[in-house]
Amino acid sequence: VMNSVPSSSRTVTDWYKQPVYDKSDNKLGSIDDVMVDPNGQINAVIVGVGGVIGSEKDVAVKFDAIKPTTKNDKVYLTMDTTQDALKKAPGFKYDKDKTVWVPDNSSK
């Protein structure tokens, strides 16, 4: 049991299902999943890019590529990339039977 919460900590809800923007405030997509390694460290996120839910492409992004940015006293998530670059990235799909993300060869 901890007596306090580390002050630098953020909650998963700060990331999960949150929109991600480029440096020009254009929406790139939304975080669909947060990947945690066996040691409990977050190492990647799955970002749904383009289209509406169900027709979007899911891509894997390194966790540290997404930065919390403060603007007008509001925190939002940004990446230094473009939507075109994300659309060209390899796609992934969730395998419910194995509970893992696997390459989606149909999303090229």
Coordinates of N, CA and C in Angstrom, one line a residue, residues 3-103:
N3 N 1.4 5.3 0.6 CA 0.9 6.4 1.5 C 0.6 7.7 0.6
S4 N 1.1 7.7 -0.6 CA 0.8 8.8 -1.5 C 0.9 8.4 -2.9
V5 N 0.4 9.1 -3.8 CA 0.5 8.8 -5.3 C 1.6 9.7 -5.8
P6 N 2.5 9.1 -6.6 CA 3.6 10.0 -7.2 C 3.0 11.2 -7.9
S7 N 3.6 12.3 -7.7 CA 3.0 13.6 -8.3 C 3.2 13.6 -9.8
S8 N 4.1 12.9 -10.3 CA 4.3 12.9 -11.8 C 3.4 11.9 -12.5
S9 N 2.6 11.2 -11.8 CA 1.7 10.1 -12.4 C 0.5 10.8 -13.1
R10 N 0.1 10.1 -14.1 CA -1.2 10.4 -14.8 C -2.0 9.2 -14.8
T11 N -3.3 9.4 -15.0 CA -4.3 8.3 -15.0 C -4.4 7.7 -16.4
V12 N -4.7 6.5 -16.6 CA -5.0 5.9 -17.9 C -6.0 6.7 -18.6
T13 N -7.0 7.2 -17.9 CA -8.1 8.0 -18.6 C -7.6 9.3 -19.2
D14 N -6.4 9.7 -18.8 CA -5.7 10.9 -19.5 C -5.4 10.5 -21.0
W15 N -5.3 9.2 -21.3 CA -4.9 8.7 -22.6 C -5.9 7.9 -23.3
Y16 N -6.5 6.9 -22.6 CA -7.5 6.0 -23.2 C -8.7 6.7 -23.7
K17 N -9.0 6.4 -25.0 CA -10.2 7.0 -25.7 C -10.1 8.5 -25.9
Q18 N -8.9 9.1 -25.7 CA -8.7 10.5 -25.9 C -8.2 10.8 -27.4
P19 N -8.6 11.9 -27.9 CA -8.2 12.3 -29.2 C -6.7 12.7 -29.2
V20 N -6.0 12.6 -30.4 CA -4.6 12.9 -30.5 C -4.6 13.9 -31.7
Y21 N -3.8 15.0 -31.5 CA -3.7 16.0 -32.6 C -2.3 16.2 -33.1
D22 N -2.1 16.8 -34.3 CA -0.8 17.1 -34.7 C -0.4 18.5 -34.2
K23 N 0.8 18.9 -34.5 CA 1.3 20.2 -34.0 C 0.5 21.4 -34.4
S24 N -0.4 21.2 -35.5 CA -1.2 22.3 -36.0 C -2.7 22.2 -35.5
D25 N -2.9 21.4 -34.5 CA -4.2 21.2 -33.9 C -5.2 20.4 -34.8
N26 N -4.7 19.7 -35.8 CA -5.6 18.9 -36.6 C -5.7 17.5 -35.9
K27 N -6.9 17.0 -35.8 CA -7.1 15.7 -35.2 C -6.5 14.6 -36.0
L28 N -5.7 13.7 -35.4 CA -5.1 12.6 -36.1 C -5.9 11.3 -35.9
G29 N -6.5 11.2 -34.7 CA -7.2 10.0 -34.4 C -7.5 10.0 -32.9
S30 N -7.8 8.8 -32.4 CA -8.1 8.6 -30.9 C -7.4 7.3 -30.4
I31 N -7.0 7.4 -29.2 CA -6.3 6.2 -28.6 C -7.4 5.1 -28.3
D32 N -7.2 4.0 -28.9 CA -8.1 2.9 -28.7 C -7.7 1.9 -27.7
D33 N -6.4 1.8 -27.4 CA -5.9 0.9 -26.4 C -4.5 1.4 -25.9
V34 N -4.2 0.9 -24.7 CA -2.9 1.3 -24.1 C -2.2 -0.1 -23.8
M35 N -1.0 -0.2 -24.3 CA -0.2 -1.4 -24.2 C 0.7 -1.4 -23.0
V36 N 0.6 -2.4 -22.1 CA 1.4 -2.5 -20.9 C 2.3 -3.7 -21.0
D37 N 3.6 -3.6 -20.7 CA 4.5 -4.7 -20.8 C 4.4 -5.5 -19.5
P38 N 5.0 -6.7 -19.4 CA 4.9 -7.6 -18.2 C 5.3 -6.9 -16.9
N39 N 6.1 -5.9 -17.0 CA 6.5 -5.2 -15.8 C 5.6 -4.0 -15.4
G40 N 4.5 -3.8 -16.2 CA 3.6 -2.8 -15.8 C 3.9 -1.5 -16.5
Q41 N 4.9 -1.4 -17.3 CA 5.2 -0.1 -18.0 C 4.4 0.0 -19.3
I42 N 3.9 1.2 -19.5 CA 3.2 1.5 -20.7 C 4.2 1.7 -21.8
N43 N 4.2 0.9 -22.9 CA 5.2 1.1 -23.9 C 4.6 1.5 -25.3
A44 N 3.4 1.4 -25.5 CA 2.8 1.7 -26.8 C 1.3 2.0 -26.6
V45 N 0.7 2.6 -27.6 CA -0.7 2.8 -27.7 C -1.2 2.5 -29.1
I46 N -2.5 2.1 -29.2 CA -3.1 1.9 -30.5 C -3.9 3.1 -30.8
V47 N -3.7 3.7 -31.9 CA -4.4 4.9 -32.3 C -5.3 4.6 -33.5
G48 N -6.6 4.8 -33.4 CA -7.5 4.7 -34.5 C -7.4 5.9 -35.4
V49 N -7.1 5.7 -36.7 CA -6.8 6.8 -37.6 C -7.8 6.8 -38.7
G50 N -8.4 8.0 -39.0 CA -9.3 8.2 -40.2 C -10.6 7.5 -40.1
G51 N -11.6 8.1 -40.7 CA -12.9 7.5 -40.7 C -13.6 7.5 -39.4
V52 N -14.7 6.9 -39.3 CA -15.5 6.7 -38.1 C -15.2 5.4 -37.5
I53 N -15.5 5.3 -36.2 CA -15.2 4.0 -35.5 C -15.8 2.9 -36.3
G54 N -15.0 1.8 -36.5 CA -15.4 0.7 -37.3 C -14.8 0.7 -38.7
S55 N -14.6 1.9 -39.2 CA -13.9 2.0 -40.6 C -12.5 2.6 -40.5
E56 N -12.1 2.8 -39.3 CA -10.7 3.4 -39.1 C -9.7 2.3 -39.1
K57 N -8.4 2.8 -39.3 CA -7.3 1.9 -39.3 C -6.6 2.1 -37.9
D58 N -6.2 1.0 -37.3 CA -5.6 1.0 -36.0 C -4.1 0.9 -36.2
V59 N -3.3 1.8 -35.7 CA -1.8 1.7 -35.8 C -1.2 1.8 -34.4
A60 N 0.0 1.2 -34.3 CA 0.7 1.2 -33.0 C 1.7 2.3 -33.0
V61 N 1.7 3.0 -31.9 CA 2.6 4.2 -31.7 C 3.3 4.1 -30.4
K62 N 4.6 4.4 -30.4 CA 5.4 4.3 -29.2 C 4.7 5.3 -28.2
F63 N 4.6 4.9 -26.9 CA 4.0 5.7 -25.9 C 4.7 7.1 -25.8
D64 N 6.0 7.2 -25.9 CA 6.7 8.5 -25.7 C 6.6 9.4 -26.9
A65 N 6.0 8.9 -28.0 CA 5.8 9.7 -29.2 C 4.6 10.7 -29.0
I66 N 3.7 10.4 -28.0 CA 2.6 11.2 -27.7 C 2.9 12.1 -26.5
K67 N 2.7 13.4 -26.7 CA 3.0 14.3 -25.6 C 1.8 15.1 -25.1
P68 N 1.6 15.1 -23.8 CA 0.6 16.0 -23.2 C 1.0 17.5 -23.5
T69 N 0.1 18.3 -24.0 CA 0.4 19.7 -24.4 C -0.7 20.5 -23.7
T70 N -0.3 21.6 -23.1 CA -1.2 22.5 -22.5 C -1.4 23.8 -23.4
K71 N -2.7 24.1 -23.6 CA -3.0 25.3 -24.4 C -4.3 25.8 -23.9
N72 N -4.4 27.1 -23.6 CA -5.6 27.7 -23.0 C -6.0 27.0 -21.7
D73 N -5.1 26.6 -20.9 CA -5.3 25.9 -19.6 C -6.0 24.6 -19.8
K74 N -5.9 24.0 -21.0 CA -6.4 22.7 -21.2 C -5.3 21.7 -21.7
V75 N -5.3 20.5 -21.2 CA -4.3 19.6 -21.6 C -4.9 18.7 -22.7
Y76 N -4.1 18.5 -23.8 CA -4.5 17.6 -24.8 C -3.3 16.9 -25.4
L77 N -3.5 15.8 -26.1 CA -2.4 15.0 -26.6 C -2.0 15.3 -28.0
T78 N -0.7 15.4 -28.2 CA -0.2 15.7 -29.6 C 0.9 14.8 -30.0
M79 N 1.1 14.7 -31.3 CA 2.1 13.9 -31.9 C 2.8 14.7 -33.0
D80 N 4.1 14.5 -33.2 CA 4.8 15.2 -34.3 C 4.8 14.3 -35.5
T81 N 3.6 14.2 -36.2 CA 3.4 13.4 -37.4 C 2.2 14.0 -38.1
T82 N 1.9 13.3 -39.2 CA 0.7 13.7 -40.0 C -0.3 12.6 -40.1
Q83 N -1.5 12.9 -40.5 CA -2.5 11.8 -40.6 C -2.1 10.9 -41.8
D84 N -1.5 11.5 -42.9 CA -1.1 10.7 -44.0 C 0.0 9.7 -43.6
A85 N 0.9 10.1 -42.7 CA 2.0 9.2 -42.3 C 1.4 8.1 -41.5
L86 N 0.4 8.4 -40.6 CA -0.3 7.3 -39.8 C -1.1 6.4 -40.7
K87 N -1.7 6.9 -41.7 CA -2.5 6.1 -42.6 C -1.6 5.1 -43.4
K88 N -0.4 5.5 -43.6 CA 0.6 4.6 -44.4 C 1.3 3.6 -43.5
A89 N 1.1 3.8 -42.1 CA 1.8 2.9 -41.2 C 1.1 1.5 -41.2
P90 N 1.8 0.5 -40.8 CA 1.2 -0.9 -40.7 C -0.1 -0.8 -39.8
G91 N -1.1 -1.5 -40.2 CA -2.3 -1.6 -39.4 C -2.3 -2.8 -38.5
F92 N -3.1 -2.8 -37.4 CA -3.3 -3.9 -36.5 C -4.7 -4.1 -36.2
K93 N -5.1 -5.3 -35.8 CA -6.4 -5.6 -35.4 C -6.4 -6.4 -34.1
Y94 N -7.4 -6.3 -33.4 CA -7.5 -7.0 -32.1 C -8.0 -8.4 -32.3
D95 N -7.2 -9.4 -31.8 CA -7.6 -10.8 -31.9 C -8.3 -11.2 -30.5
K96 N -9.6 -11.2 -30.5 CA -10.3 -11.4 -29.2 C -10.0 -12.8 -28.6
D97 N -9.7 -13.8 -29.4 CA -9.4 -15.1 -28.9 C -8.1 -15.2 -28.1
K98 N -7.1 -14.4 -28.6 CA -5.8 -14.4 -28.0 C -5.6 -13.2 -27.1
T99 N -6.5 -12.3 -27.1 CA -6.5 -11.0 -26.4 C -5.2 -10.2 -26.7
V100 N -4.8 -10.2 -28.0 CA -3.6 -9.4 -28.4 C -3.9 -8.7 -29.7
W101 N -3.1 -7.7 -30.0 CA -3.1 -7.0 -31.3 C -2.2 -7.7 -32.3
V102 N -2.7 -8.0 -33.5 CA -1.9 -8.7 -34.5 C -2.0 -7.9 -35.8
P103 N -1.0 -8.1 -36.7 CA -1.0 -7.3 -38.0 C -2.3 -7.5 -38.7

